[in-house]
Structures are given as structure tokens and as C-alpha cells.
mmCIF file of C-alpha atoms in Angstrom:
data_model
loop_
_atom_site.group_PDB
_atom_site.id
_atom_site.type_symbol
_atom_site.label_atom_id
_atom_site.label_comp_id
_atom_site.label_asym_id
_atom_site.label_seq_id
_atom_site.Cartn_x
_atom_site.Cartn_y
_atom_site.Cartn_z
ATOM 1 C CA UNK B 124 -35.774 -23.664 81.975
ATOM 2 C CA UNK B 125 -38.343 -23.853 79.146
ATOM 3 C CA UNK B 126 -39.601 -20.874 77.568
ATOM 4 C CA UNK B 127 -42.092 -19.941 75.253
ATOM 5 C CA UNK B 128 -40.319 -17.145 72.696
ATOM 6 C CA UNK B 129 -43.192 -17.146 70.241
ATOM 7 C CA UNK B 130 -46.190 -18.704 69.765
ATOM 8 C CA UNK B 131 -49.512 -17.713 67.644
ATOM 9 C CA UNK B 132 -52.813 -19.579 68.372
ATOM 10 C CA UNK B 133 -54.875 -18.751 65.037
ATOM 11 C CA UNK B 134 -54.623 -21.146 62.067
ATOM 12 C CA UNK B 135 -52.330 -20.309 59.224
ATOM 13 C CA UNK B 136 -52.386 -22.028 55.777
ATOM 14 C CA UNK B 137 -50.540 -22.027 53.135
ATOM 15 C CA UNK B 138 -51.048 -23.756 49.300
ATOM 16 C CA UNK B 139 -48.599 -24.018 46.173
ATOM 17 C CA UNK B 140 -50.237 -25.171 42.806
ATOM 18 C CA UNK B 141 -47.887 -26.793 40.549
ATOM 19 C CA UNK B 142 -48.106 -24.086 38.227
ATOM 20 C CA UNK B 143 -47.018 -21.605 40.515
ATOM 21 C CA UNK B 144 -43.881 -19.340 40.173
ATOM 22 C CA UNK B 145 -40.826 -19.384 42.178
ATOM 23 C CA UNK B 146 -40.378 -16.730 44.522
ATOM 24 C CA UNK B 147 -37.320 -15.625 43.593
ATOM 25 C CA UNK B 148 -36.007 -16.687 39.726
ATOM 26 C CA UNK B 149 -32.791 -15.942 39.888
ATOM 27 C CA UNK B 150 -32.228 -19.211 42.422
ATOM 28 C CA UNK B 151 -33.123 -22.701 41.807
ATOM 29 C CA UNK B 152 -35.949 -23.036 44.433
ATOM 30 C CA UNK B 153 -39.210 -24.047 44.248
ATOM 31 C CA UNK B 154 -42.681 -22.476 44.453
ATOM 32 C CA UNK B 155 -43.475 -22.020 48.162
ATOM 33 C CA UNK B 156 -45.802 -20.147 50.783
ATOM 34 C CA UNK B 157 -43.681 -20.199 54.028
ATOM 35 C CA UNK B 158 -43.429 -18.640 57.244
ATOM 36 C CA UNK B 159 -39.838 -17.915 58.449
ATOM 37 C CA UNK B 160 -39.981 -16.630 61.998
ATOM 38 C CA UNK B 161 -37.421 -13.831 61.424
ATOM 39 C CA UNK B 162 -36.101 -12.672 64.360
ATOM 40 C CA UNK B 163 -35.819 -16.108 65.758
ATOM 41 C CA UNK B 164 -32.531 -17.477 65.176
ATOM 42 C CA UNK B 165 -30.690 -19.374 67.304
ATOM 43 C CA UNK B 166 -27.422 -20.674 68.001
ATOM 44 C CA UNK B 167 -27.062 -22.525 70.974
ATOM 45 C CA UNK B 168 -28.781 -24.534 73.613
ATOM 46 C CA UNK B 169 -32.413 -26.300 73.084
ATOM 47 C CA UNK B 170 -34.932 -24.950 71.105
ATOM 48 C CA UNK B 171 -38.239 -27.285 69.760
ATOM 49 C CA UNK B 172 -40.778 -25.856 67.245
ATOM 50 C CA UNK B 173 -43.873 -27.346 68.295
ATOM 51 C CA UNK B 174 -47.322 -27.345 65.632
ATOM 52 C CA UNK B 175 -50.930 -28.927 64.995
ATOM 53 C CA UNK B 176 -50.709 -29.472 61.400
ATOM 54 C CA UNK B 177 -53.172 -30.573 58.745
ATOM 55 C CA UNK B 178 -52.124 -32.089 55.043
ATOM 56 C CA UNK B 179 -55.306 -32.728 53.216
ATOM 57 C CA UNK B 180 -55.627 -36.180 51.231
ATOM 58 C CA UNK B 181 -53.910 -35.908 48.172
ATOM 59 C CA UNK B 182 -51.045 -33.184 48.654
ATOM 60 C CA UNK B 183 -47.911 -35.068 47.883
ATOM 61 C CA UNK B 184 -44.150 -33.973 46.986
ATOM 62 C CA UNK B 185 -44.020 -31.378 49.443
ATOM 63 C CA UNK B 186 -41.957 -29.767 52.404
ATOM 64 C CA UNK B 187 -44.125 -28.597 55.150
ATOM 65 C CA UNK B 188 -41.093 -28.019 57.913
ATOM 66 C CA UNK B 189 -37.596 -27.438 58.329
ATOM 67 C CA UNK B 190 -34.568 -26.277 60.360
ATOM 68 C CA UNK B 191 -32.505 -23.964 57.993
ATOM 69 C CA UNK B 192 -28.368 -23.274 58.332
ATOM 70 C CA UNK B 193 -26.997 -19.512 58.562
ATOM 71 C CA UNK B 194 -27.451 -17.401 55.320
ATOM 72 C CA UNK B 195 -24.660 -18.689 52.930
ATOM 73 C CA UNK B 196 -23.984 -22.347 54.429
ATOM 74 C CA UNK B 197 -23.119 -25.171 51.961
ATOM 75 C CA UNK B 198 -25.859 -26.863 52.867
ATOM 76 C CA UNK B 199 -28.924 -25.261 53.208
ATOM 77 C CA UNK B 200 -31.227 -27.133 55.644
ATOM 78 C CA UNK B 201 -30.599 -29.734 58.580
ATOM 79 C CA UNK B 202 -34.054 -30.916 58.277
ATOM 80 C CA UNK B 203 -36.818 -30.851 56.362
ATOM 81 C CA UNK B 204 -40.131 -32.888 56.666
ATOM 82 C CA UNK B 205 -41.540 -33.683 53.409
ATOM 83 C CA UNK B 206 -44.678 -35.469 52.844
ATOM 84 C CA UNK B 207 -45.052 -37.941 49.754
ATOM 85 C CA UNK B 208 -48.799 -39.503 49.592
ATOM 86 C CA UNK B 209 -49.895 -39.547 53.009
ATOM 87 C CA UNK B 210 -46.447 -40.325 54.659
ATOM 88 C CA UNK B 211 -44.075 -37.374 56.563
ATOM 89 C CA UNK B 212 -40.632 -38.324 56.092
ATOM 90 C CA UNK B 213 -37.168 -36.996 56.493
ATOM 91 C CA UNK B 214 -36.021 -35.368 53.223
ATOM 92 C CA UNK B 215 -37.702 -38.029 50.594
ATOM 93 C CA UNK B 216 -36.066 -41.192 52.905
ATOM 94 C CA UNK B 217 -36.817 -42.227 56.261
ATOM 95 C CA UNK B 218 -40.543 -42.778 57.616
ATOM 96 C CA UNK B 219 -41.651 -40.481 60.050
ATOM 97 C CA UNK B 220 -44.978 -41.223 60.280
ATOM 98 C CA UNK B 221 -46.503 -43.348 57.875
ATOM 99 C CA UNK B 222 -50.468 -41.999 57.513
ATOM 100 C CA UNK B 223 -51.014 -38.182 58.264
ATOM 101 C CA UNK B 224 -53.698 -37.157 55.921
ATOM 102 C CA UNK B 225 -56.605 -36.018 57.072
ATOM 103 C CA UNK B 226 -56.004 -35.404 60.352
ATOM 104 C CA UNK B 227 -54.551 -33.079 63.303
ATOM 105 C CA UNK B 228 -51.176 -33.501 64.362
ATOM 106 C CA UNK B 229 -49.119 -32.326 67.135
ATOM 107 C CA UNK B 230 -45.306 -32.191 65.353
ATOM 108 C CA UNK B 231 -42.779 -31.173 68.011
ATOM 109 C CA UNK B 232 -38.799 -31.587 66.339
ATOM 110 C CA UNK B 233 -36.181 -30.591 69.380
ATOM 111 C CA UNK B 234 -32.801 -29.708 68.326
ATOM 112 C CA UNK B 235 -30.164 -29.903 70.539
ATOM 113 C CA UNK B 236 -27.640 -27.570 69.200
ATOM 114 C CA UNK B 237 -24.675 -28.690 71.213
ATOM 115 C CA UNK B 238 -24.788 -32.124 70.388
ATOM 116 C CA UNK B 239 -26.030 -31.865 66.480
ATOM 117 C CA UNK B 240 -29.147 -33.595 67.291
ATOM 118 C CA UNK B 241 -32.179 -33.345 66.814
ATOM 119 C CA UNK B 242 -35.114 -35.721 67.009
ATOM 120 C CA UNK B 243 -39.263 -35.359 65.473
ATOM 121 C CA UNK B 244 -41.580 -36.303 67.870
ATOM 122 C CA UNK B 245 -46.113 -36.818 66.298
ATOM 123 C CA UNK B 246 -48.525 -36.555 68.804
ATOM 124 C CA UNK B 247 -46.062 -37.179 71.340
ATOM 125 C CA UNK B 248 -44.394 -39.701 70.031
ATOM 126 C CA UNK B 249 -40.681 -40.108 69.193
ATOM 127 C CA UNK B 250 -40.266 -41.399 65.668
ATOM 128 C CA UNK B 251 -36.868 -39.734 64.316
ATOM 129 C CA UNK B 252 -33.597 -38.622 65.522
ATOM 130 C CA UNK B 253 -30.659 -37.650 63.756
ATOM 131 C CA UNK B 254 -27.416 -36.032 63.900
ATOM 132 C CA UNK B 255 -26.852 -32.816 62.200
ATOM 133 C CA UNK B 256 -24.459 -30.794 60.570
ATOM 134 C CA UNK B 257 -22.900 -27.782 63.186
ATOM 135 C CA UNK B 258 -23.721 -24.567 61.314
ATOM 136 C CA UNK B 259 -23.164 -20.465 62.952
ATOM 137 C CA UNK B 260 -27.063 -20.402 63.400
ATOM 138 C CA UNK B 261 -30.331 -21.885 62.480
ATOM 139 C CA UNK B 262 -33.993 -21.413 61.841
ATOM 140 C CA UNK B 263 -37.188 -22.515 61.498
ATOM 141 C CA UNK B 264 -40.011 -22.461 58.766
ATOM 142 C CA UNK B 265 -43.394 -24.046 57.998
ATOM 143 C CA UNK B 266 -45.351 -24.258 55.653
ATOM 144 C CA UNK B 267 -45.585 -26.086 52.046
ATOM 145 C CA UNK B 268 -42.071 -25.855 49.662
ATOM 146 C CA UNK B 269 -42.768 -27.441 46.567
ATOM 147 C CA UNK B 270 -40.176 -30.109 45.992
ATOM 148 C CA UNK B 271 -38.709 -31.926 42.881
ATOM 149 C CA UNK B 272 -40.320 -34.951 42.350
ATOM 150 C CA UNK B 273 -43.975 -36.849 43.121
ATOM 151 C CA UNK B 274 -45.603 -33.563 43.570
ATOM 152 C CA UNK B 275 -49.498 -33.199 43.588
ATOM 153 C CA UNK B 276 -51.463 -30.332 41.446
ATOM 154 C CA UNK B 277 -52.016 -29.113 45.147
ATOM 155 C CA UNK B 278 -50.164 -28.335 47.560
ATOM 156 C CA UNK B 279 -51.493 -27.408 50.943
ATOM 157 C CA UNK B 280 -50.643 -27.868 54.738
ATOM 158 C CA UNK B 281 -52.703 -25.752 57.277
ATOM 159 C CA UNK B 282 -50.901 -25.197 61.161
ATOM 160 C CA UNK B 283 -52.436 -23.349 64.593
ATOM 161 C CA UNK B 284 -50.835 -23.445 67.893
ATOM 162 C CA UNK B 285 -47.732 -22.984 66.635
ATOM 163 C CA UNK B 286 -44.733 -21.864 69.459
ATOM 164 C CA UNK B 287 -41.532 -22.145 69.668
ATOM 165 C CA UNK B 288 -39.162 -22.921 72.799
ATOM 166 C CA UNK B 289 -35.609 -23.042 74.117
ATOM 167 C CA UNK B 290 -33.974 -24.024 76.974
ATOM 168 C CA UNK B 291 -30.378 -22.287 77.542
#
């Protein structure tokens, strides 16, 4: 069974400027303007985030979705999409999609908590799958999370239709 658990149909965006401050200075992060869908956590069977985004030309060294551990894991994050000049990748590494300015996208990433997967589908498409470290629980954000390297003055990456689902 497939179930919508949240979904919200207006368009959200979110920018970071490179001179922006940290939310919180007594960590190491980054600048950021995310939305964590508190609430939300999960920690077993089948849950996909699914979400049109946008990156305008030009916003580059920047995370715009991820799956996060528990509070207090080692590592922080089983995924995160990054995009550096155009291309969505996994972390700063693997292609995902290779030319996303500019343009609409459907993103859909399915994690299969039971078997430590979880696979990134575009517009329908599969184009990444990977196995992932077993944490307590997980959750999702979106958004733009400045990263360390290659970024633009600008950050920005716009979403609608955003919903999540599981499947127990």
C-alpha cells in the first residue's frame, strides 16, 4: 500500500548568498534555507520523497536534497543531491543527471529501509542507486545547503508538488 503522508502543492523557494551566515555558529555547517519535514521520520519500510524542482542557470556548489540519519549518528546524511554547474550528482561524485538548469524536474529518491537502498529516479527515470548506511531513523529535507567548494554567489532551488510516501 502506497500512501500519501504529506504533500503541499504551492511552490516553495529557497536562496543562500555566499555571504550569508550559518544558521547555527557553534557547528561547522553551512549557510542554508531548508525545509525539514519534522514530524516525518521514519524507520522502516518504503518511503520516496517525490518533487518538481527548479535550479536556475548559474547556482552551483549546492545541496538541494537529502536523506538525514537519527540526531547524533556518525554520519550525518545517507544522501544528498548536490548540484555543481548544471549537473545533480550524488555528494560531489557520481552523475545523476547531467543538465538540470533551467528547467522542471520531477525528482523521486525511494529508500528502502530494510535493504539500505535507495535509488534517485528524474522525470521518471532511474539514474542512481546505492546502498546505505542502517541508521535508528531518517529524514528528509530540501532545499539549497551551501556546500564547501565550487559554490556560486547564488544559491537558489525553487520546489512545488512536493509529497512524501511510504509503503509498510
Amino acid at each position: 500500500m502506497r500512501t500519501a503522508i504529506w504533500s503541499v502543492g504551492d511552490s516553495v523557494g529557497t536562496s543562500v548568498h555566499t555571504k550569508s551566515e550559518a544558521l547555527n555558529t557553534a557547528t561547522h555547517t553551512n549557510p542554508c534555507s531548508e525545509v525539514r519535514l519534522r514530524g516525518h521520520d521514519y524507520w522502516s519500510g518504503v518511503c520516496q520523497f517525490e518533487g518538481y524542482d527548479y535550479v536556475p542557470e548559474g547556482a552551483s556548489g549546492v545541496s538541494v536534497m537529502q536523506i538525514h540519519n537519527q540526531e547524533g549518528a556518525s554520519h550525518l546524511t545517507v544522501l544528498m543531491l548536490h548540484v555543481y554547474d548544471g549537473v545533480l550528482r550524488f555528494y560531489s561524485g557520481t552523475t545523476v543527471e547531467p543538465d538540470i538548469y533551467k528547467r522542471w524536474f520531477r525528482l523521486n529518491v525511494v529508500h528502502d529501509v530494510r535493504a539500505s537502498t535507495v535509488a534517485v529516479y528524474v522525470d521518471g527515470e532511474h539514474k542512481f542507486g546505492t546502498n546505505v548506511t542502517p541508521s535508528e531513523s531518517y529524514y528528509f529535507k530540501f532545499g539549497v545547503y551551501m556546500q564547501h567548494h565550487d559554490q556560486s554567489s547564488c544559491m537558489e532551488s525553487r520546489w512545488m508538488n512536493v509529497t512524501l510516501y511510504t509503503k509498510l
